Amino acid sequence: KANVALGTVHYHFSGKNLGLVDMAMRYVDQESVRFINYHLDKNASSSNFKGIDDYIMTLFDWAKQFPHHSQFYLFFYYHSSVHRQYAELNKKYIQLMKKRITELLQVKSIKNTESLAEEIHSQVYGTLILCSIDSRPNRIEYYQSLAIRSANHLVNFHQQN
């Protein structure tokens, strides 16, 4: 509980172009992008950089370090499918993440990286959703491993075709 009176919330947010959900979503969006970019850029300078694997590990690290933010963001995926006025903000974030995946794939000289990025993005966010509703203590490690294996299978398939 925040121990903030409902009247205070209404007073602060009334008349603003953005509502409370909008502002919270933008905050979580910005913080996740900042976290992902920082850690990927840091890892990219390492000789052990693993591209897509590091991207997936970074997403799951974010989910582990900021469980409320990650669950709120996953809720927003659903929320924007029901309330179309939120779809545009969600679309921008998804495009940004797919662009990041595409950039990581181009290092491997794979053809048609945009469609592969779409497949990997769908797989990764599916595993994040499943991870968020699983109650096992090792769920993050399990779903992270599953997402990495699936992404590698997709990359190998695209490299062979």
JSON list of C-alpha atoms in Angstrom, two decimals:
[
{"chain": "A", "resi": 1, "resn": "LYS", "atom": "CA", "xyz": [0.00, 0.00, 0.00]},
{"chain": "A", "resi": 2, "resn": "ALA", "atom": "CA", "xyz": [1.22, 3.46, -0.83]},
{"chain": "A", "resi": 3, "resn": "ASN", "atom": "CA", "xyz": [-0.85, 5.19, 1.88]},
{"chain": "A", "resi": 4, "resn": "VAL", "atom": "CA", "xyz": [-1.82, 7.93, -0.57]},
{"chain": "A", "resi": 5, "resn": "ALA", "atom": "CA", "xyz": [-5.36, 9.28, -0.51]},
{"chain": "A", "resi": 6, "resn": "LEU", "atom": "CA", "xyz": [-7.39, 8.68, -3.65]},
{"chain": "A", "resi": 7, "resn": "GLY", "atom": "CA", "xyz": [-8.18, 12.41, -3.77]},
{"chain": "A", "resi": 8, "resn": "THR", "atom": "CA", "xyz": [-4.45, 13.18, -3.95]},
{"chain": "A", "resi": 9, "resn": "VAL", "atom": "CA", "xyz": [-4.05, 10.88, -6.93]},
{"chain": "A", "resi": 10, "resn": "HIS", "atom": "CA", "xyz": [-7.03, 12.41, -8.72]},
{"chain": "A", "resi": 11, "resn": "TYR", "atom": "CA", "xyz": [-5.82, 15.94, -7.96]},
{"chain": "A", "resi": 12, "resn": "HIS", "atom": "CA", "xyz": [-2.31, 15.24, -9.25]},
{"chain": "A", "resi": 13, "resn": "PHE", "atom": "CA", "xyz": [-3.39, 13.46, -12.44]},
{"chain": "A", "resi": 14, "resn": "SER", "atom": "CA", "xyz": [-6.56, 15.34, -13.33]},
{"chain": "A", "resi": 15, "resn": "GLY", "atom": "CA", "xyz": [-6.26, 17.57, -16.35]},
{"chain": "A", "resi": 16, "resn": "LYS", "atom": "CA", "xyz": [-3.02, 15.92, -17.47]},
{"chain": "A", "resi": 17, "resn": "ASN", "atom": "CA", "xyz": [-2.76, 14.45, -20.94]},
{"chain": "A", "resi": 18, "resn": "LEU", "atom": "CA", "xyz": [-1.35, 11.24, -19.52]},
{"chain": "A", "resi": 19, "resn": "GLY", "atom": "CA", "xyz": [-3.14, 9.20, -16.90]},
{"chain": "A", "resi": 20, "resn": "LEU", "atom": "CA", "xyz": [-1.57, 7.17, -14.13]},
{"chain": "A", "resi": 21, "resn": "VAL", "atom": "CA", "xyz": [-1.38, 3.97, -16.21]},
{"chain": "A", "resi": 22, "resn": "ASP", "atom": "CA", "xyz": [0.19, 5.88, -19.11]},
{"chain": "A", "resi": 23, "resn": "MET", "atom": "CA", "xyz": [2.82, 7.46, -16.90]},
{"chain": "A", "resi": 24, "resn": "ALA", "atom": "CA", "xyz": [3.61, 4.18, -15.13]},
{"chain": "A", "resi": 25, "resn": "MET", "atom": "CA", "xyz": [3.91, 2.38, -18.46]},
{"chain": "A", "resi": 26, "resn": "ARG", "atom": "CA", "xyz": [6.22, 5.01, -19.91]},
{"chain": "A", "resi": 27, "resn": "TYR", "atom": "CA", "xyz": [8.37, 4.83, -16.79]},
{"chain": "A", "resi": 28, "resn": "VAL", "atom": "CA", "xyz": [8.63, 1.02, -16.90]},
{"chain": "A", "resi": 29, "resn": "ASP", "atom": "CA", "xyz": [9.27, 1.19, -20.65]},
{"chain": "A", "resi": 30, "resn": "GLN", "atom": "CA", "xyz": [12.10, 3.71, -20.25]},
{"chain": "A", "resi": 31, "resn": "GLU", "atom": "CA", "xyz": [13.66, 1.87, -17.33]},
{"chain": "A", "resi": 32, "resn": "SER", "atom": "CA", "xyz": [13.62, -1.48, -19.12]},
{"chain": "A", "resi": 33, "resn": "VAL", "atom": "CA", "xyz": [15.19, 0.01, -22.26]},
{"chain": "A", "resi": 34, "resn": "ARG", "atom": "CA", "xyz": [17.84, 1.74, -20.13]},
{"chain": "A", "resi": 35, "resn": "PHE", "atom": "CA", "xyz": [18.60, -1.53, -18.29]},
{"chain": "A", "resi": 36, "resn": "ILE", "atom": "CA", "xyz": [18.73, -3.61, -21.48]},
{"chain": "A", "resi": 37, "resn": "ASN", "atom": "CA", "xyz": [20.86, -1.11, -23.40]},
{"chain": "A", "resi": 38, "resn": "TYR", "atom": "CA", "xyz": [23.30, -0.64, -20.53]},
{"chain": "A", "resi": 39, "resn": "HIS", "atom": "CA", "xyz": [23.88, -4.35, -20.00]},
{"chain": "A", "resi": 40, "resn": "LEU", "atom": "CA", "xyz": [23.99, -5.27, -23.68]},
{"chain": "A", "resi": 41, "resn": "ASP", "atom": "CA", "xyz": [26.42, -2.47, -24.46]},
{"chain": "A", "resi": 42, "resn": "LYS", "atom": "CA", "xyz": [28.58, -3.53, -21.52]},
{"chain": "A", "resi": 43, "resn": "ASN", "atom": "CA", "xyz": [28.50, -7.19, -22.64]},
{"chain": "A", "resi": 44, "resn": "ALA", "atom": "CA", "xyz": [29.13, -6.31, -26.30]},
{"chain": "A", "resi": 45, "resn": "SER", "atom": "CA", "xyz": [32.60, -5.06, -25.44]},
{"chain": "A", "resi": 46, "resn": "SER", "atom": "CA", "xyz": [33.46, -8.43, -23.89]},
{"chain": "A", "resi": 47, "resn": "SER", "atom": "CA", "xyz": [35.17, -11.20, -25.83]},
{"chain": "A", "resi": 48, "resn": "ASN", "atom": "CA", "xyz": [32.51, -13.56, -24.43]},
{"chain": "A", "resi": 49, "resn": "PHE", "atom": "CA", "xyz": [29.58, -11.67, -26.00]},
{"chain": "A", "resi": 50, "resn": "LYS", "atom": "CA", "xyz": [26.94, -14.15, -27.19]},
{"chain": "A", "resi": 51, "resn": "GLY", "atom": "CA", "xyz": [24.54, -11.85, -29.05]},
{"chain": "A", "resi": 52, "resn": "ILE", "atom": "CA", "xyz": [20.97, -13.16, -28.79]},
{"chain": "A", "resi": 53, "resn": "ASP", "atom": "CA", "xyz": [21.84, -15.30, -25.76]},
{"chain": "A", "resi": 54, "resn": "ASP", "atom": "CA", "xyz": [23.06, -12.19, -23.91]},
{"chain": "A", "resi": 55, "resn": "TYR", "atom": "CA", "xyz": [19.93, -10.30, -24.97]},
{"chain": "A", "resi": 56, "resn": "ILE", "atom": "CA", "xyz": [17.70, -13.03, -23.54]},
{"chain": "A", "resi": 57, "resn": "MET", "atom": "CA", "xyz": [19.76, -13.29, -20.34]},
{"chain": "A", "resi": 58, "resn": "THR", "atom": "CA", "xyz": [19.49, -9.52, -19.93]},
{"chain": "A", "resi": 59, "resn": "LEU", "atom": "CA", "xyz": [15.69, -9.63, -20.27]},
{"chain": "A", "resi": 60, "resn": "PHE", "atom": "CA", "xyz": [15.44, -12.35, -17.68]},
{"chain": "A", "resi": 61, "resn": "ASP", "atom": "CA", "xyz": [17.88, -10.51, -15.40]},
{"chain": "A", "resi": 62, "resn": "TRP", "atom": "CA", "xyz": [15.57, -7.49, -15.65]},
{"chain": "A", "resi": 63, "resn": "ALA", "atom": "CA", "xyz": [12.59, -9.70, -14.77]},
{"chain": "A", "resi": 64, "resn": "LYS", "atom": "CA", "xyz": [14.50, -11.09, -11.80]},
{"chain": "A", "resi": 65, "resn": "GLN", "atom": "CA", "xyz": [15.79, -7.74, -10.51]},
{"chain": "A", "resi": 66, "resn": "PHE", "atom": "CA", "xyz": [12.55, -5.82, -11.16]},
{"chain": "A", "resi": 67, "resn": "PRO", "atom": "CA", "xyz": [9.74, -8.38, -10.82]},
{"chain": "A", "resi": 68, "resn": "HIS", "atom": "CA", "xyz": [6.98, -5.79, -10.34]},
{"chain": "A", "resi": 69, "resn": "HIS", "atom": "CA", "xyz": [8.08, -3.80, -13.38]},
{"chain": "A", "resi": 70, "resn": "SER", "atom": "CA", "xyz": [8.33, -6.86, -15.58]},
{"chain": "A", "resi": 71, "resn": "GLN", "atom": "CA", "xyz": [4.95, -8.18, -14.46]},
{"chain": "A", "resi": 72, "resn": "PHE", "atom": "CA", "xyz": [3.40, -4.77, -15.01]},
{"chain": "A", "resi": 73, "resn": "TYR", "atom": "CA", "xyz": [4.87, -4.66, -18.51]},
{"chain": "A", "resi": 74, "resn": "LEU", "atom": "CA", "xyz": [3.59, -8.13, -19.33]},
{"chain": "A", "resi": 75, "resn": "PHE", "atom": "CA", "xyz": [0.19, -7.05, -18.04]},
{"chain": "A", "resi": 76, "resn": "PHE", "atom": "CA", "xyz": [0.42, -4.06, -20.37]},
{"chain": "A", "resi": 77, "resn": "TYR", "atom": "CA", "xyz": [0.80, -6.43, -23.33]},
{"chain": "A", "resi": 78, "resn": "TYR", "atom": "CA", "xyz": [-2.59, -7.86, -22.45]},
{"chain": "A", "resi": 79, "resn": "HIS", "atom": "CA", "xyz": [-4.07, -4.49, -21.46]},
{"chain": "A", "resi": 80, "resn": "SER", "atom": "CA", "xyz": [-3.17, -2.92, -24.81]},
{"chain": "A", "resi": 81, "resn": "SER", "atom": "CA", "xyz": [-4.89, -5.77, -26.65]},
{"chain": "A", "resi": 82, "resn": "VAL", "atom": "CA", "xyz": [-8.13, -5.00, -24.82]},
{"chain": "A", "resi": 83, "resn": "HIS", "atom": "CA", "xyz": [-7.79, -1.20, -24.67]},
{"chain": "A", "resi": 84, "resn": "ARG", "atom": "CA", "xyz": [-6.64, -0.17, -28.11]},
{"chain": "A", "resi": 85, "resn": "GLN", "atom": "CA", "xyz": [-5.65, 3.35, -27.04]},
{"chain": "A", "resi": 86, "resn": "TYR", "atom": "CA", "xyz": [-2.56, 1.80, -25.42]},
{"chain": "A", "resi": 87, "resn": "ALA", "atom": "CA", "xyz": [-1.58, -0.25, -28.47]},
{"chain": "A", "resi": 88, "resn": "GLU", "atom": "CA", "xyz": [0.52, 2.53, -30.03]},
{"chain": "A", "resi": 89, "resn": "LEU", "atom": "CA", "xyz": [2.85, 2.85, -27.03]},
{"chain": "A", "resi": 90, "resn": "ASN", "atom": "CA", "xyz": [3.19, -0.91, -26.86]},
{"chain": "A", "resi": 91, "resn": "LYS", "atom": "CA", "xyz": [3.86, -1.07, -30.61]},
{"chain": "A", "resi": 92, "resn": "LYS", "atom": "CA", "xyz": [6.75, 1.42, -30.30]},
{"chain": "A", "resi": 93, "resn": "TYR", "atom": "CA", "xyz": [8.38, -0.64, -27.56]},
{"chain": "A", "resi": 94, "resn": "ILE", "atom": "CA", "xyz": [7.96, -3.88, -29.53]},
{"chain": "A", "resi": 95, "resn": "GLN", "atom": "CA", "xyz": [9.50, -2.26, -32.63]},
{"chain": "A", "resi": 96, "resn": "LEU", "atom": "CA", "xyz": [12.45, -1.11, -30.54]},
{"chain": "A", "resi": 97, "resn": "MET", "atom": "CA", "xyz": [13.02, -4.62, -29.14]},
{"chain": "A", "resi": 98, "resn": "LYS", "atom": "CA", "xyz": [12.72, -6.23, -32.60]},
{"chain": "A", "resi": 99, "resn": "LYS", "atom": "CA", "xyz": [15.21, -3.70, -33.95]},
{"chain": "A", "resi": 100, "resn": "ARG", "atom": "CA", "xyz": [17.65, -4.66, -31.18]},
{"chain": "A", "resi": 101, "resn": "ILE", "atom": "CA", "xyz": [17.23, -8.36, -32.02]},
{"chain": "A", "resi": 102, "resn": "THR", "atom": "CA", "xyz": [17.68, -7.62, -35.75]},
{"chain": "A", "resi": 103, "resn": "GLU", "atom": "CA", "xyz": [20.93, -5.76, -35.02]},
{"chain": "A", "resi": 104, "resn": "LEU", "atom": "CA", "xyz": [22.22, -8.71, -32.99]},
{"chain": "A", "resi": 105, "resn": "LEU", "atom": "CA", "xyz": [21.30, -11.13, -35.80]},
{"chain": "A", "resi": 106, "resn": "GLN", "atom": "CA", "xyz": [23.06, -9.09, -38.48]},
{"chain": "A", "resi": 107, "resn": "VAL", "atom": "CA", "xyz": [26.34, -9.89, -36.78]},
{"chain": "A", "resi": 108, "resn": "LYS", "atom": "CA", "xyz": [25.77, -13.53, -37.77]},
{"chain": "A", "resi": 109, "resn": "SER", "atom": "CA", "xyz": [25.13, -12.60, -41.44]},
{"chain": "A", "resi": 110, "resn": "ILE", "atom": "CA", "xyz": [21.69, -14.21, -41.50]},
{"chain": "A", "resi": 111, "resn": "LYS", "atom": "CA", "xyz": [19.32, -13.46, -44.37]},
{"chain": "A", "resi": 112, "resn": "ASN", "atom": "CA", "xyz": [15.85, -12.15, -43.61]},
{"chain": "A", "resi": 113, "resn": "THR", "atom": "CA", "xyz": [16.76, -11.03, -40.10]},
{"chain": "A", "resi": 114, "resn": "GLU", "atom": "CA", "xyz": [13.53, -9.08, -39.61]},
{"chain": "A", "resi": 115, "resn": "SER", "atom": "CA", "xyz": [11.30, -12.15, -39.85]},
{"chain": "A", "resi": 116, "resn": "LEU", "atom": "CA", "xyz": [13.68, -14.10, -37.62]},
{"chain": "A", "resi": 117, "resn": "ALA", "atom": "CA", "xyz": [13.66, -11.22, -35.11]},
{"chain": "A", "resi": 118, "resn": "GLU", "atom": "CA", "xyz": [9.85, -11.42, -35.08]},
{"chain": "A", "resi": 119, "resn": "GLU", "atom": "CA", "xyz": [9.98, -15.15, -34.33]},
{"chain": "A", "resi": 120, "resn": "ILE", "atom": "CA", "xyz": [12.57, -14.74, -31.58]},
{"chain": "A", "resi": 121, "resn": "HIS", "atom": "CA", "xyz": [10.72, -11.81, -30.02]},
{"chain": "A", "resi": 122, "resn": "SER", "atom": "CA", "xyz": [7.48, -13.84, -29.90]},
{"chain": "A", "resi": 123, "resn": "GLN", "atom": "CA", "xyz": [9.28, -16.81, -28.36]},
{"chain": "A", "resi": 124, "resn": "VAL", "atom": "CA", "xyz": [11.08, -14.75, -25.74]},
{"chain": "A", "resi": 125, "resn": "TYR", "atom": "CA", "xyz": [8.01, -12.82, -24.61]},
{"chain": "A", "resi": 126, "resn": "GLY", "atom": "CA", "xyz": [5.99, -16.05, -24.53]},
{"chain": "A", "resi": 127, "resn": "THR", "atom": "CA", "xyz": [8.52, -17.55, -22.14]},
{"chain": "A", "resi": 128, "resn": "LEU", "atom": "CA", "xyz": [8.53, -14.37, -20.04]},
{"chain": "A", "resi": 129, "resn": "ILE", "atom": "CA", "xyz": [4.74, -14.59, -19.71]},
{"chain": "A", "resi": 130, "resn": "LEU", "atom": "CA", "xyz": [4.91, -18.27, -18.74]},
{"chain": "A", "resi": 131, "resn": "CYS", "atom": "CA", "xyz": [7.70, -17.47, -16.28]},
{"chain": "A", "resi": 132, "resn": "SER", "atom": "CA", "xyz": [5.61, -14.75, -14.63]},
{"chain": "A", "resi": 133, "resn": "ILE", "atom": "CA", "xyz": [2.80, -17.19, -13.77]},
{"chain": "A", "resi": 134, "resn": "ASP", "atom": "CA", "xyz": [5.01, -20.11, -12.73]},
{"chain": "A", "resi": 135, "resn": "SER", "atom": "CA", "xyz": [5.59, -20.47, -8.99]},
{"chain": "A", "resi": 136, "resn": "ARG", "atom": "CA", "xyz": [8.63, -22.78, -9.04]},
{"chain": "A", "resi": 137, "resn": "PRO", "atom": "CA", "xyz": [11.71, -21.33, -7.33]},
{"chain": "A", "resi": 138, "resn": "ASN", "atom": "CA", "xyz": [13.94, -21.98, -10.38]},
{"chain": "A", "resi": 139, "resn": "ARG", "atom": "CA", "xyz": [11.43, -20.64, -12.92]},
{"chain": "A", "resi": 140, "resn": "ILE", "atom": "CA", "xyz": [13.63, -17.79, -14.20]},
{"chain": "A", "resi": 141, "resn": "GLU", "atom": "CA", "xyz": [16.57, -20.06, -14.93]},
{"chain": "A", "resi": 142, "resn": "TYR", "atom": "CA", "xyz": [14.28, -22.66, -16.52]},
{"chain": "A", "resi": 143, "resn": "TYR", "atom": "CA", "xyz": [12.48, -20.25, -18.86]},
{"chain": "A", "resi": 144, "resn": "GLN", "atom": "CA", "xyz": [15.65, -18.34, -19.67]},
{"chain": "A", "resi": 145, "resn": "SER", "atom": "CA", "xyz": [17.29, -21.60, -20.74]},
{"chain": "A", "resi": 146, "resn": "LEU", "atom": "CA", "xyz": [14.18, -22.54, -22.74]},
{"chain": "A", "resi": 147, "resn": "ALA", "atom": "CA", "xyz": [14.14, -19.15, -24.51]},
{"chain": "A", "resi": 148, "resn": "ILE", "atom": "CA", "xyz": [17.85, -19.38, -25.37]},
{"chain": "A", "resi": 149, "resn": "ARG", "atom": "CA", "xyz": [17.53, -22.93, -26.73]},
{"chain": "A", "resi": 150, "resn": "SER", "atom": "CA", "xyz": [14.47, -21.97, -28.79]},
{"chain": "A", "resi": 151, "resn": "ALA", "atom": "CA", "xyz": [16.17, -18.86, -30.18]},
{"chain": "A", "resi": 152, "resn": "ASN", "atom": "CA", "xyz": [19.25, -20.90, -31.12]},
{"chain": "A", "resi": 153, "resn": "HIS", "atom": "CA", "xyz": [17.06, -23.48, -32.89]},
{"chain": "A", "resi": 154, "resn": "LEU", "atom": "CA", "xyz": [15.39, -20.68, -34.85]},
{"chain": "A", "resi": 155, "resn": "VAL", "atom": "CA", "xyz": [18.74, -19.14, -35.78]},
{"chain": "A", "resi": 156, "resn": "ASN", "atom": "CA", "xyz": [20.14, -22.52, -36.87]},
{"chain": "A", "resi": 157, "resn": "PHE", "atom": "CA", "xyz": [17.02, -23.20, -38.93]},
{"chain": "A", "resi": 158, "resn": "HIS", "atom": "CA", "xyz": [17.31, -19.83, -40.69]},
{"chain": "A", "resi": 159, "resn": "GLN", "atom": "CA", "xyz": [21.01, -20.32, -41.33]},
{"chain": "A", "resi": 160, "resn": "GLN", "atom": "CA", "xyz": [20.33, -23.67, -43.03]},
{"chain": "A", "resi": 161, "resn": "ASN", "atom": "CA", "xyz": [17.52, -22.33, -45.23]}
]
